[in-house]
């Protein structure tokens, strides 16, 4: 770490005049409880769909050696050139907060020789990623992906199956997106395309942005991914990679499309889609929406047949995709049905010390039966406790007052229909049976 940076860091750390009004970093977001419910729904839906396709979860570290990402994502990509959170640690080693999940999952696959356990590994991982981008709606610096990888198989049917799985997650969440696909060929057909692209760019080079001018010679395909609208206007008539595919890649792409058609998954071909990461070969795809403004990609992925070998592992193919959790949440929030609070659980409104003692034991027995139970221990009035029950969206309230206690009864109120019924207070010793009866009644 440069000495000046170390000095400034120490100064900020120990300075007495430090600003105590500490807020979250720009592009880093708190997920508050109401929104977290949507996150849970997305995760549960994804996990369930992944199970149907026999995927298993893998958890990998957030911090990796910088070389892992530079070597896989590509030295000339925006991510590696401009967006990584990299730093030199106390041992003088360059580390990076992962900007995506694929490289880490492949590193773990290689490190643990997972191919020896099962020839085809179907893995998924969920978690935060970090990219120093310009934050805007749907684009953060800490964002979360559900990332999926299939390692060890190159059959085109699998590409279609992976897209079908992504599409199933979205359908089950009630979200509609469009699927665009492309093929980026292989090391055999890419050189001819690169040559055609270089030729095409030759008379336009002076009009291109600095990045494109630099990348044109190093990695010509990368220019097509440029974010500048001026550059993009020049690329409208660029040669199509699909027209340059070798026979094997063309055939592979044909079977991918046939697979999608047989599963009735609509798609369009976008021969300009090159993706922002260098590791892709053959099939690439993006799941797009027009409901999130500029950030239209809800998910994206593709095949990366040379990557495992490139990272020092066996020569095995791979394919995967990742979906952005924040973008899925934004889409769900746009559906008004997701904003309506759902009534659930029971509020035990006990009045007085004795009732509170009985209610306390009841609450514990009901929770053991799976019921969500809330209670107030502040000796509040019945009116105040009923208000709390409503505010917390409880479906039922169990009222335990002196009068009820003397009769050995409690009142169960349905907060939705406002209907009430009396139910017996259990004798000590039959609390288990009583709670089973009540749980069945109100769940
Ligand atoms: P990616 O296209 O860089 O691919 O990211 C995948 C998805 O992550 C995007 O479509 C988007 O939904 C979300 N995303 C990316 N950057 C941000 C951001 N700054 N803020 C919010 N969401 C974001 C990959 O990362 C590849 N590893 C995908 C893959 C897996 N390919 C093969 N296997």
CSV table of C-alpha atoms and ligand atoms in Angstrom, one decimal:
chain,number,residue,atom,x,y,z
A,1,UNK,CA,0.0,0.0,0.0
A,2,UNK,CA,1.5,3.4,-0.9
A,3,UNK,CA,2.8,5.2,2.3
A,4,UNK,CA,0.6,8.2,1.6
A,5,UNK,CA,-2.6,6.0,1.7
A,6,UNK,CA,-1.4,4.3,4.9
A,7,UNK,CA,-0.8,7.7,6.5
A,8,UNK,CA,-4.2,9.0,5.5
A,9,UNK,CA,-5.9,5.8,6.7
A,10,UNK,CA,-4.2,6.1,10.2
A,11,UNK,CA,-5.1,9.8,10.3
A,12,UNK,CA,-8.8,9.1,9.7
A,13,UNK,CA,-8.7,6.2,12.1
A,14,UNK,CA,-7.3,8.1,15.1
A,15,UNK,CA,-8.3,11.7,14.3
A,16,UNK,CA,-10.4,13.2,17.2
A,17,UNK,CA,-12.4,15.5,14.9
A,18,UNK,CA,-14.0,12.5,13.1
A,19,UNK,CA,-17.5,13.0,11.7
A,20,UNK,CA,-19.8,11.1,14.0
A,21,UNK,CA,-22.7,11.3,11.5
A,22,UNK,CA,-21.6,8.0,9.9
A,23,UNK,CA,-23.9,6.8,7.1
A,24,UNK,CA,-23.7,3.8,4.8
A,25,UNK,CA,-21.2,4.1,1.9
A,26,UNK,CA,-22.4,5.3,-1.5
A,27,UNK,CA,-23.7,2.3,-3.5
A,28,UNK,CA,-23.9,0.2,-0.3
A,29,UNK,CA,-27.5,-0.4,0.8
A,30,UNK,CA,-29.2,-1.5,4.0
A,31,UNK,CA,-32.0,-4.0,3.4
A,32,UNK,CA,-34.7,-3.2,5.9
A,33,UNK,CA,-37.1,-5.8,7.3
A,34,UNK,CA,-40.0,-5.2,4.9
A,35,UNK,CA,-37.8,-5.5,1.9
A,36,UNK,CA,-36.0,-8.5,3.4
A,37,UNK,CA,-39.2,-10.4,3.1
A,38,UNK,CA,-39.0,-10.1,-0.7
A,39,UNK,CA,-35.4,-11.3,-0.5
A,40,UNK,CA,-36.5,-14.3,1.4
A,41,UNK,CA,-39.1,-15.1,-1.1
A,42,UNK,CA,-36.7,-14.8,-4.0
A,43,UNK,CA,-34.1,-17.0,-2.3
A,44,UNK,CA,-36.7,-19.6,-1.3
A,45,UNK,CA,-38.1,-19.7,-4.9
A,46,UNK,CA,-34.6,-20.0,-6.4
A,47,UNK,CA,-33.5,-22.7,-3.9
A,48,UNK,CA,-36.7,-24.7,-4.7
A,49,UNK,CA,-36.2,-24.4,-8.5
A,50,UNK,CA,-32.5,-25.3,-8.2
A,51,UNK,CA,-33.4,-28.4,-6.2
A,52,UNK,CA,-35.6,-29.6,-9.0
A,53,UNK,CA,-32.6,-29.4,-11.4
A,54,UNK,CA,-30.4,-31.2,-8.8
A,55,UNK,CA,-28.1,-28.2,-8.1
A,56,UNK,CA,-26.2,-28.1,-4.8
A,57,UNK,CA,-25.1,-25.1,-2.8
A,58,UNK,CA,-21.5,-24.0,-2.4
A,59,UNK,CA,-20.3,-21.2,-0.2
A,60,UNK,CA,-17.1,-19.4,-1.2
A,61,UNK,CA,-15.1,-16.5,0.4
A,62,UNK,CA,-15.8,-12.9,-0.4
A,63,UNK,CA,-12.1,-12.1,-0.5
A,64,UNK,CA,-9.7,-13.7,-3.0
A,65,UNK,CA,-6.3,-13.1,-4.5
A,66,UNK,CA,-6.6,-10.4,-7.2
A,67,UNK,CA,-4.9,-12.6,-9.8
A,68,UNK,CA,-7.9,-14.9,-9.8
A,69,UNK,CA,-10.2,-12.2,-11.2
A,70,UNK,CA,-7.6,-10.6,-13.4
A,71,UNK,CA,-6.8,-14.0,-15.0
A,72,UNK,CA,-10.5,-15.1,-15.5
A,73,UNK,CA,-12.6,-11.9,-16.1
A,74,UNK,CA,-9.9,-10.4,-18.3
A,75,UNK,CA,-7.3,-7.6,-18.0
A,76,UNK,CA,-9.1,-5.4,-20.5
A,77,UNK,CA,-12.6,-5.6,-19.1
A,78,UNK,CA,-14.2,-2.6,-17.3
A,79,UNK,CA,-14.5,-4.8,-14.1
A,80,UNK,CA,-10.8,-5.5,-13.9
A,81,UNK,CA,-9.6,-2.2,-15.3
A,82,UNK,CA,-11.8,0.2,-13.3
A,83,UNK,CA,-14.2,-1.5,-10.9
A,84,UNK,CA,-12.5,-3.9,-8.5
A,85,UNK,CA,-12.2,-3.2,-4.8
A,86,UNK,CA,-8.5,-4.3,-4.5
A,87,UNK,CA,-6.1,-3.6,-1.7
A,88,UNK,CA,-2.8,-4.8,-0.4
A,89,UNK,CA,-3.2,-6.5,2.9
A,90,UNK,CA,-0.9,-6.5,5.9
A,91,UNK,CA,1.2,-9.3,4.3
A,92,UNK,CA,1.8,-7.3,1.2
A,93,UNK,CA,-0.6,-9.5,-0.9
A,94,UNK,CA,-3.0,-8.0,-3.4
A,95,UNK,CA,-6.5,-9.0,-2.5
A,96,UNK,CA,-9.9,-8.3,-4.1
A,97,UNK,CA,-13.5,-8.3,-2.8
A,98,UNK,CA,-15.1,-10.6,-5.4
A,99,UNK,CA,-16.8,-8.7,-8.2
A,100,UNK,CA,-18.6,-11.9,-9.3
A,101,UNK,CA,-19.1,-15.5,-8.2
A,102,UNK,CA,-17.9,-17.7,-11.1
A,103,UNK,CA,-14.1,-17.3,-10.6
A,104,UNK,CA,-14.4,-18.1,-6.9
A,105,UNK,CA,-16.6,-21.2,-7.5
A,106,UNK,CA,-14.1,-22.5,-10.2
A,107,UNK,CA,-11.2,-21.8,-7.9
A,108,UNK,CA,-12.9,-24.0,-5.2
A,109,UNK,CA,-13.8,-26.6,-7.8
A,110,UNK,CA,-10.1,-26.9,-8.8
A,111,UNK,CA,-8.7,-26.7,-5.3
A,112,UNK,CA,-10.9,-29.5,-4.0
A,113,UNK,CA,-10.8,-31.6,-7.2
A,114,UNK,CA,-14.6,-31.8,-7.2
A,115,UNK,CA,-14.6,-33.5,-10.6
A,116,UNK,CA,-13.4,-36.6,-8.8
A,117,UNK,CA,-16.6,-36.7,-6.7
A,118,UNK,CA,-19.0,-36.4,-9.6
A,119,UNK,CA,-18.1,-35.9,-13.2
A,120,UNK,CA,-20.7,-33.1,-13.7
A,121,UNK,CA,-21.0,-30.6,-10.8
A,122,UNK,CA,-24.1,-28.5,-10.6
A,123,UNK,CA,-23.5,-25.7,-8.1
A,124,UNK,CA,-25.1,-22.5,-7.0
A,125,UNK,CA,-24.0,-19.8,-4.6
A,126,UNK,CA,-25.8,-16.7,-3.1
A,127,UNK,CA,-24.1,-13.7,-1.8
A,128,UNK,CA,-22.7,-10.2,-2.1
A,129,UNK,CA,-20.4,-9.0,-4.9
A,130,UNK,CA,-18.5,-5.7,-5.2
A,131,UNK,CA,-17.9,-3.4,-8.1
A,132,UNK,CA,-16.9,0.3,-7.9
A,133,UNK,CA,-19.5,1.4,-10.5
A,134,UNK,CA,-21.5,4.7,-10.7
A,135,UNK,CA,-24.5,3.9,-8.4
A,136,UNK,CA,-28.0,4.4,-9.8
A,137,UNK,CA,-31.3,2.6,-9.7
A,138,UNK,CA,-30.6,-1.1,-9.9
A,139,UNK,CA,-26.8,-0.6,-9.9
A,140,UNK,CA,-24.9,-0.7,-6.6
A,141,UNK,CA,-21.4,-1.1,-5.5
A,142,UNK,CA,-22.3,-3.9,-3.1
A,143,UNK,CA,-24.9,-6.0,-4.9
A,144,UNK,CA,-26.0,-9.6,-4.5
A,145,UNK,CA,-26.1,-12.4,-7.0
A,146,UNK,CA,-27.5,-15.9,-7.2
A,147,UNK,CA,-24.9,-17.5,-9.3
A,148,UNK,CA,-25.2,-20.9,-10.9
A,149,UNK,CA,-22.4,-23.0,-12.5
A,150,UNK,CA,-22.5,-26.4,-14.3
A,151,UNK,CA,-18.9,-27.8,-14.5
A,152,UNK,CA,-17.8,-30.7,-16.6
A,153,UNK,CA,-20.4,-30.9,-19.5
A,154,UNK,CA,-20.4,-29.3,-22.9
A,155,UNK,CA,-23.7,-30.7,-24.4
A,156,UNK,CA,-25.8,-27.9,-25.9
A,157,UNK,CA,-29.0,-29.4,-24.3
A,158,UNK,CA,-27.5,-28.3,-21.0
A,159,UNK,CA,-27.2,-24.7,-22.2
A,160,UNK,CA,-30.9,-24.8,-22.9
A,161,UNK,CA,-31.6,-26.4,-19.6
A,162,UNK,CA,-29.7,-23.8,-17.7
A,163,UNK,CA,-31.6,-21.0,-19.4
A,164,UNK,CA,-34.8,-22.9,-18.7
A,165,UNK,CA,-33.9,-23.0,-15.0
A,166,UNK,CA,-33.3,-19.2,-14.9
A,167,UNK,CA,-36.5,-18.7,-16.7
A,168,UNK,CA,-38.4,-21.0,-14.2
A,169,UNK,CA,-37.2,-18.9,-11.2
A,170,UNK,CA,-38.5,-15.8,-12.9
A,171,UNK,CA,-41.8,-17.3,-13.9
A,172,UNK,CA,-42.4,-18.7,-10.4
A,173,UNK,CA,-41.7,-15.2,-9.0
A,174,UNK,CA,-44.4,-13.9,-11.3
A,175,UNK,CA,-41.8,-11.8,-13.4
A,176,UNK,CA,-41.7,-11.5,-17.1
A,177,UNK,CA,-38.4,-10.9,-18.9
A,178,UNK,CA,-37.1,-11.5,-22.5
A,179,UNK,CA,-34.3,-13.8,-23.3
A,180,UNK,CA,-31.6,-12.8,-25.7
A,181,UNK,CA,-29.0,-15.3,-26.8
A,182,UNK,CA,-25.8,-15.3,-28.9
A,183,UNK,CA,-22.8,-17.6,-29.6
A,184,UNK,CA,-19.3,-16.2,-29.2
A,185,UNK,CA,-17.6,-19.1,-30.9
A,186,UNK,CA,-14.5,-20.9,-29.7
A,187,UNK,CA,-10.7,-20.4,-30.0
A,188,UNK,CA,-11.0,-22.0,-33.5
A,189,UNK,CA,-13.4,-19.5,-35.0
A,190,UNK,CA,-12.7,-16.4,-32.9
A,191,UNK,CA,-9.5,-15.4,-34.7
A,192,UNK,CA,-11.3,-15.1,-38.1
A,193,UNK,CA,-14.0,-12.9,-36.4
A,194,UNK,CA,-11.4,-10.8,-34.7
A,195,UNK,CA,-9.7,-10.2,-38.0
A,196,UNK,CA,-13.0,-9.2,-39.6
A,197,UNK,CA,-13.7,-6.9,-36.7
A,198,UNK,CA,-10.3,-5.3,-36.8
A,199,UNK,CA,-10.7,-4.6,-40.5
A,200,UNK,CA,-14.1,-3.1,-39.8
A,201,UNK,CA,-12.7,-0.9,-37.0
A,202,UNK,CA,-9.7,0.3,-39.0
A,203,UNK,CA,-11.3,3.4,-40.6
A,204,UNK,CA,-13.3,4.2,-37.5
A,205,UNK,CA,-10.5,4.1,-34.9
A,206,UNK,CA,-10.0,7.8,-34.6
A,207,UNK,CA,-13.6,8.4,-33.8
A,208,UNK,CA,-13.7,5.8,-31.0
A,209,UNK,CA,-13.3,6.5,-27.2
A,210,UNK,CA,-9.9,6.1,-25.5
A,211,UNK,CA,-10.9,2.7,-24.0
A,212,UNK,CA,-12.0,1.3,-27.4
A,213,UNK,CA,-8.8,2.6,-29.1
A,214,UNK,CA,-6.7,0.9,-26.5
A,215,UNK,CA,-8.8,-2.3,-26.5
A,216,UNK,CA,-9.2,-2.6,-30.3
A,217,UNK,CA,-5.7,-4.1,-30.7
A,218,UNK,CA,-5.5,-6.0,-27.4
A,219,UNK,CA,-9.0,-7.6,-27.4
A,220,UNK,CA,-11.1,-6.4,-30.3
A,221,UNK,CA,-14.3,-8.2,-29.2
A,222,UNK,CA,-14.3,-6.0,-26.0
A,223,UNK,CA,-15.0,-2.8,-28.0
A,224,UNK,CA,-18.6,-4.1,-28.8
A,225,UNK,CA,-19.3,-4.0,-25.0
A,226,UNK,CA,-18.4,-0.2,-24.8
A,227,UNK,CA,-20.9,1.9,-22.8
A,228,UNK,CA,-20.4,5.0,-25.0
A,229,UNK,CA,-23.4,5.7,-27.2
A,230,UNK,CA,-21.1,7.4,-29.7
A,231,UNK,CA,-19.0,4.2,-30.1
A,232,UNK,CA,-22.1,2.1,-30.2
A,233,UNK,CA,-23.4,4.1,-33.2
A,234,UNK,CA,-20.3,3.1,-35.1
A,235,UNK,CA,-20.7,-0.6,-34.2
A,236,UNK,CA,-24.3,-0.8,-35.7
A,237,UNK,CA,-22.9,-2.3,-38.9
A,238,UNK,CA,-20.1,-4.4,-37.3
A,239,UNK,CA,-19.6,-7.9,-38.6
A,240,UNK,CA,-21.8,-10.6,-36.9
A,241,UNK,CA,-20.0,-13.2,-34.9
A,242,UNK,CA,-22.6,-15.8,-35.8
A,243,UNK,CA,-21.7,-15.5,-39.4
A,244,UNK,CA,-18.1,-16.5,-38.5
A,245,UNK,CA,-18.8,-19.6,-36.3
A,246,UNK,CA,-17.0,-22.8,-37.2
A,247,UNK,CA,-19.1,-25.9,-38.1
A,248,UNK,CA,-19.0,-27.3,-34.5
A,249,UNK,CA,-20.0,-24.0,-32.9
A,250,UNK,CA,-22.8,-23.4,-35.4
A,251,UNK,CA,-24.1,-26.9,-34.7
A,252,UNK,CA,-23.9,-26.4,-31.0
A,253,UNK,CA,-25.8,-23.1,-31.3
A,254,UNK,CA,-28.4,-24.8,-33.5
A,255,UNK,CA,-29.1,-27.5,-30.8
A,256,UNK,CA,-29.3,-24.9,-28.0
A,257,UNK,CA,-32.0,-23.1,-30.0
A,258,UNK,CA,-33.8,-26.4,-30.7
A,259,UNK,CA,-33.7,-27.1,-27.0
A,260,UNK,CA,-35.3,-23.8,-26.1
A,261,UNK,CA,-37.9,-24.2,-28.7
A,262,UNK,CA,-38.8,-27.7,-27.5
A,263,UNK,CA,-39.3,-26.3,-24.0
A,264,UNK,CA,-41.4,-23.4,-25.4
A,265,UNK,CA,-39.0,-20.8,-24.1
A,266,UNK,CA,-39.1,-17.7,-26.3
A,267,UNK,CA,-35.8,-16.1,-27.3
A,268,UNK,CA,-34.3,-13.7,-29.8
A,269,UNK,CA,-30.8,-13.8,-31.2
A,270,UNK,CA,-28.6,-10.7,-30.5
A,271,UNK,CA,-25.4,-11.2,-32.4
A,272,UNK,CA,-23.9,-8.0,-30.8
A,273,UNK,CA,-24.1,-9.4,-27.2
A,274,UNK,CA,-20.5,-9.9,-26.1
A,275,UNK,CA,-20.9,-9.7,-22.3
A,276,UNK,CA,-18.6,-7.7,-19.9
A,277,UNK,CA,-16.4,-10.6,-19.0
A,278,UNK,CA,-13.7,-12.2,-21.2
A,279,UNK,CA,-14.2,-15.9,-20.3
A,280,UNK,CA,-17.2,-16.7,-22.5
A,281,UNK,CA,-17.1,-19.2,-25.4
A,282,UNK,CA,-20.1,-20.3,-27.5
A,283,UNK,CA,-23.5,-19.7,-25.8
A,284,UNK,CA,-24.1,-16.4,-24.0
A,285,UNK,CA,-27.5,-15.1,-22.8
A,286,UNK,CA,-29.1,-12.2,-21.0
A,287,UNK,CA,-32.5,-11.9,-19.3
A,288,UNK,CA,-33.8,-8.4,-19.9
A,289,UNK,CA,-36.6,-6.2,-18.7
A,290,UNK,CA,-37.7,-2.7,-19.8
A,291,UNK,CA,-39.0,-1.9,-16.3
A,292,UNK,CA,-35.7,-0.9,-14.7
A,293,UNK,CA,-34.6,1.9,-16.9
A,294,UNK,CA,-30.9,1.7,-18.0
A,295,UNK,CA,-30.2,-1.4,-15.9
A,296,UNK,CA,-32.1,-3.8,-18.1
A,297,UNK,CA,-30.2,-7.1,-17.4
A,298,UNK,CA,-31.8,-9.0,-14.6
A,299,UNK,CA,-29.6,-12.0,-15.2
A,300,UNK,CA,-26.9,-13.1,-17.6
A,301,UNK,CA,-24.5,-15.9,-18.3
A,302,UNK,CA,-23.0,-18.2,-20.8
A,303,UNK,CA,-20.5,-21.0,-21.5
A,304,UNK,CA,-16.8,-20.8,-20.6
A,305,UNK,CA,-15.2,-23.9,-21.9
A,306,UNK,CA,-11.5,-22.9,-21.5
A,307,UNK,CA,-11.8,-21.2,-18.1
A,308,UNK,CA,-11.2,-24.1,-15.7
A,309,UNK,CA,-8.0,-25.0,-17.5
A,310,UNK,CA,-7.0,-21.4,-17.7
A,311,UNK,CA,-7.2,-21.2,-13.9
A,312,UNK,CA,-4.9,-24.2,-13.6
A,313,UNK,CA,-7.5,-27.0,-13.4
A,314,UNK,CA,-8.4,-29.9,-15.7
A,315,UNK,CA,-9.6,-29.2,-19.3
A,316,UNK,CA,-13.3,-29.2,-18.5
A,317,UNK,CA,-16.1,-27.1,-19.9
A,318,UNK,CA,-18.6,-25.1,-18.0
A,319,UNK,CA,-21.7,-22.9,-18.2
A,320,UNK,CA,-23.6,-20.7,-15.8
A,321,UNK,CA,-25.4,-17.5,-15.1
A,322,UNK,CA,-26.1,-15.0,-12.3
A,323,UNK,CA,-29.1,-13.0,-11.5
A,324,UNK,CA,-29.0,-9.7,-9.6
A,325,UNK,CA,-31.0,-9.9,-6.4
A,326,UNK,CA,-31.5,-6.1,-6.1
A,327,UNK,CA,-33.0,-6.0,-9.7
A,328,UNK,CA,-35.3,-8.9,-8.9
A,329,UNK,CA,-36.5,-7.1,-5.7
A,330,UNK,CA,-37.1,-3.8,-7.7
A,331,UNK,CA,-39.2,-5.8,-10.2
A,332,UNK,CA,-41.2,-7.4,-7.4
A,333,UNK,CA,-41.8,-4.1,-5.7
A,334,UNK,CA,-43.3,-2.8,-8.9
A,335,UNK,CA,-46.1,-5.3,-8.5
A,336,UNK,CA,-48.6,-3.8,-6.1
A,337,UNK,CA,-49.6,-7.2,-4.7
A,338,UNK,CA,-46.2,-7.5,-3.1
A,339,UNK,CA,-46.7,-4.3,-1.1
A,340,UNK,CA,-49.8,-5.4,0.7
A,341,UNK,CA,-49.0,-6.6,4.2
A,342,UNK,CA,-49.9,-10.2,5.0
A,343,UNK,CA,-51.7,-11.0,8.2
A,344,UNK,CA,-50.2,-13.8,10.2
A,345,UNK,CA,-49.7,-15.1,13.7
A,346,UNK,CA,-51.3,-14.4,17.1
A,347,UNK,CA,-51.0,-11.6,19.6
A,348,UNK,CA,-51.6,-12.7,23.2
A,349,UNK,CA,-53.2,-9.7,25.0
A,350,UNK,CA,-52.9,-10.5,28.7
A,351,UNK,CA,-54.2,-8.1,31.3
A,352,UNK,CA,-52.7,-8.2,34.8
A,353,UNK,CA,-49.8,-10.2,36.3
A,354,UNK,CA,-51.6,-13.6,36.6
A,355,UNK,CA,-52.9,-13.5,33.0
A,356,UNK,CA,-49.5,-12.5,31.8
A,357,UNK,CA,-48.0,-15.5,33.5
A,358,UNK,CA,-50.5,-17.9,31.9
A,359,UNK,CA,-50.2,-16.1,28.5
A,360,UNK,CA,-46.4,-16.4,28.7
A,361,UNK,CA,-46.6,-20.2,29.0
A,362,UNK,CA,-49.2,-20.4,26.3
A,363,UNK,CA,-47.0,-18.3,23.9
A,364,UNK,CA,-44.1,-20.7,24.4
A,365,UNK,CA,-46.3,-23.8,23.8
A,366,UNK,CA,-47.8,-22.3,20.7
A,367,UNK,CA,-44.3,-21.3,19.3
A,368,UNK,CA,-43.3,-24.9,19.8
A,369,UNK,CA,-46.2,-25.8,17.5
A,370,UNK,CA,-44.9,-23.4,14.8
A,371,UNK,CA,-47.2,-20.4,15.5
A,372,UNK,CA,-45.7,-16.9,15.4
A,373,UNK,CA,-46.7,-15.3,18.8
A,374,UNK,CA,-46.3,-11.7,20.0
A,375,UNK,CA,-46.9,-10.4,23.5
A,376,UNK,CA,-46.7,-7.2,25.4
A,377,UNK,CA,-45.1,-7.3,28.9
A,378,UNK,CA,-45.6,-3.5,29.6
A,379,UNK,CA,-48.9,-3.8,31.5
A,380,UNK,CA,-50.6,-1.9,28.6
A,381,UNK,CA,-54.4,-1.5,28.4
A,382,UNK,CA,-56.5,-3.8,26.3
A,383,UNK,CA,-57.1,-1.0,23.8
A,384,UNK,CA,-53.4,-0.5,23.4
A,385,UNK,CA,-52.7,-4.2,23.0
A,386,UNK,CA,-55.4,-4.6,20.4
A,387,UNK,CA,-53.8,-1.6,18.5
A,388,UNK,CA,-50.4,-3.3,18.6
A,389,UNK,CA,-51.9,-6.6,17.3
A,390,UNK,CA,-53.4,-4.7,14.3
A,391,UNK,CA,-50.2,-2.8,13.7
A,392,UNK,CA,-48.2,-6.0,13.7
A,393,UNK,CA,-50.6,-7.5,11.2
A,394,UNK,CA,-51.5,-10.4,13.5
A,395,UNK,CA,-54.3,-12.6,12.1
A,396,UNK,CA,-55.7,-13.4,15.6
A,397,UNK,CA,-55.6,-12.0,19.1
A,398,UNK,CA,-56.0,-14.1,22.3
A,399,UNK,CA,-57.5,-11.9,25.0
A,400,UNK,CA,-56.8,-13.0,28.6
A,401,UNK,CA,-58.5,-10.7,31.1
A,402,UNK,CA,-59.5,-11.0,34.8
A,403,UNK,CA,-63.1,-11.8,33.9
A,404,UNK,CA,-62.1,-14.5,31.4
A,405,UNK,CA,-59.6,-16.0,33.8
A,406,UNK,CA,-62.3,-16.4,36.5
A,407,UNK,CA,-64.4,-18.3,34.1
A,408,UNK,CA,-61.4,-20.4,32.9
A,409,UNK,CA,-61.8,-19.0,29.4
A,410,UNK,CA,-60.0,-16.8,26.9
A,411,UNK,CA,-61.4,-14.9,23.9
A,412,UNK,CA,-60.0,-15.6,20.4
A,413,UNK,CA,-60.6,-12.7,18.1
A,414,UNK,CA,-60.2,-13.0,14.3
A,415,UNK,CA,-58.6,-9.6,13.4
A,416,UNK,CA,-59.8,-9.9,9.8
A,417,UNK,CA,-63.5,-10.9,10.2
A,418,UNK,CA,-63.7,-9.3,13.8
A,419,UNK,CA,-65.5,-12.5,14.9
A,420,UNK,CA,-64.9,-13.7,18.4
A,421,UNK,CA,-65.2,-17.1,20.2
A,422,UNK,CA,-64.4,-18.3,23.7
A,423,UNK,CA,-61.9,-21.1,24.1
A,424,UNK,CA,-61.0,-22.9,27.4
A,425,UNK,CA,-57.8,-22.0,29.3
A,426,UNK,CA,-55.8,-25.2,29.6
A,427,UNK,CA,-55.1,-26.8,33.0
A,428,UNK,CA,-51.4,-27.0,33.8
A,429,UNK,CA,-50.2,-30.3,32.3
A,430,UNK,CA,-52.4,-30.2,29.2
A,431,UNK,CA,-50.8,-27.2,27.7
A,432,UNK,CA,-49.2,-29.4,24.9
A,433,UNK,CA,-52.6,-30.7,23.8
A,434,UNK,CA,-54.2,-27.3,24.1
A,435,UNK,CA,-51.6,-25.6,22.0
A,436,UNK,CA,-51.8,-28.3,19.3
A,437,UNK,CA,-55.6,-27.7,19.1
A,438,UNK,CA,-55.3,-24.0,18.9
A,439,UNK,CA,-52.4,-24.1,16.4
A,440,UNK,CA,-54.5,-26.2,14.1
A,441,UNK,CA,-57.4,-23.8,14.4
A,442,UNK,CA,-55.5,-20.6,13.6
A,443,UNK,CA,-52.8,-21.7,11.1
B,1,LIG,P1,-22.7,-10.1,-15.0
B,1,LIG,O1,-23.4,-9.9,-16.2
B,1,LIG,O2,-21.6,-9.3,-14.7
B,1,LIG,O3,-22.3,-11.7,-15.0
B,1,LIG,O4,-23.7,-10.0,-13.7
B,1,LIG,C1,-24.9,-10.8,-13.7
B,1,LIG,C2,-26.0,-10.0,-13.1
B,1,LIG,O5,-25.7,-9.4,-11.9
B,1,LIG,C3,-26.5,-8.9,-14.0
B,1,LIG,O6,-27.3,-9.3,-15.0
B,1,LIG,C4,-27.2,-8.0,-13.0
B,1,LIG,O7,-28.5,-8.4,-12.8
B,1,LIG,C5,-26.4,-8.2,-11.7
B,1,LIG,N1,-25.4,-7.1,-11.5
B,1,LIG,C6,-24.2,-6.9,-12.1
B,1,LIG,N2,-23.6,-5.8,-11.6
B,1,LIG,C7,-24.5,-5.2,-10.8
B,1,LIG,C8,-24.5,-4.0,-10.0
B,1,LIG,N3,-23.4,-3.2,-10.0
B,1,LIG,N4,-25.6,-3.7,-9.2
B,1,LIG,C9,-26.6,-4.6,-9.2
B,1,LIG,N5,-26.7,-5.7,-9.9
B,1,LIG,C10,-25.7,-6.0,-10.7
B,1,LIG,C11,-21.6,-12.3,-14.0
B,1,LIG,O8,-21.3,-11.8,-12.9
B,1,LIG,C12,-21.2,-13.7,-14.3
B,1,LIG,N6,-20.4,-14.2,-13.2
B,1,LIG,C13,-22.4,-14.5,-14.6
B,1,LIG,C14,-22.1,-16.0,-14.9
B,1,LIG,C15,-22.1,-17.0,-14.0
B,1,LIG,N7,-21.6,-16.4,-16.1
B,1,LIG,C16,-21.4,-17.7,-16.0
B,1,LIG,N8,-21.7,-18.1,-14.7
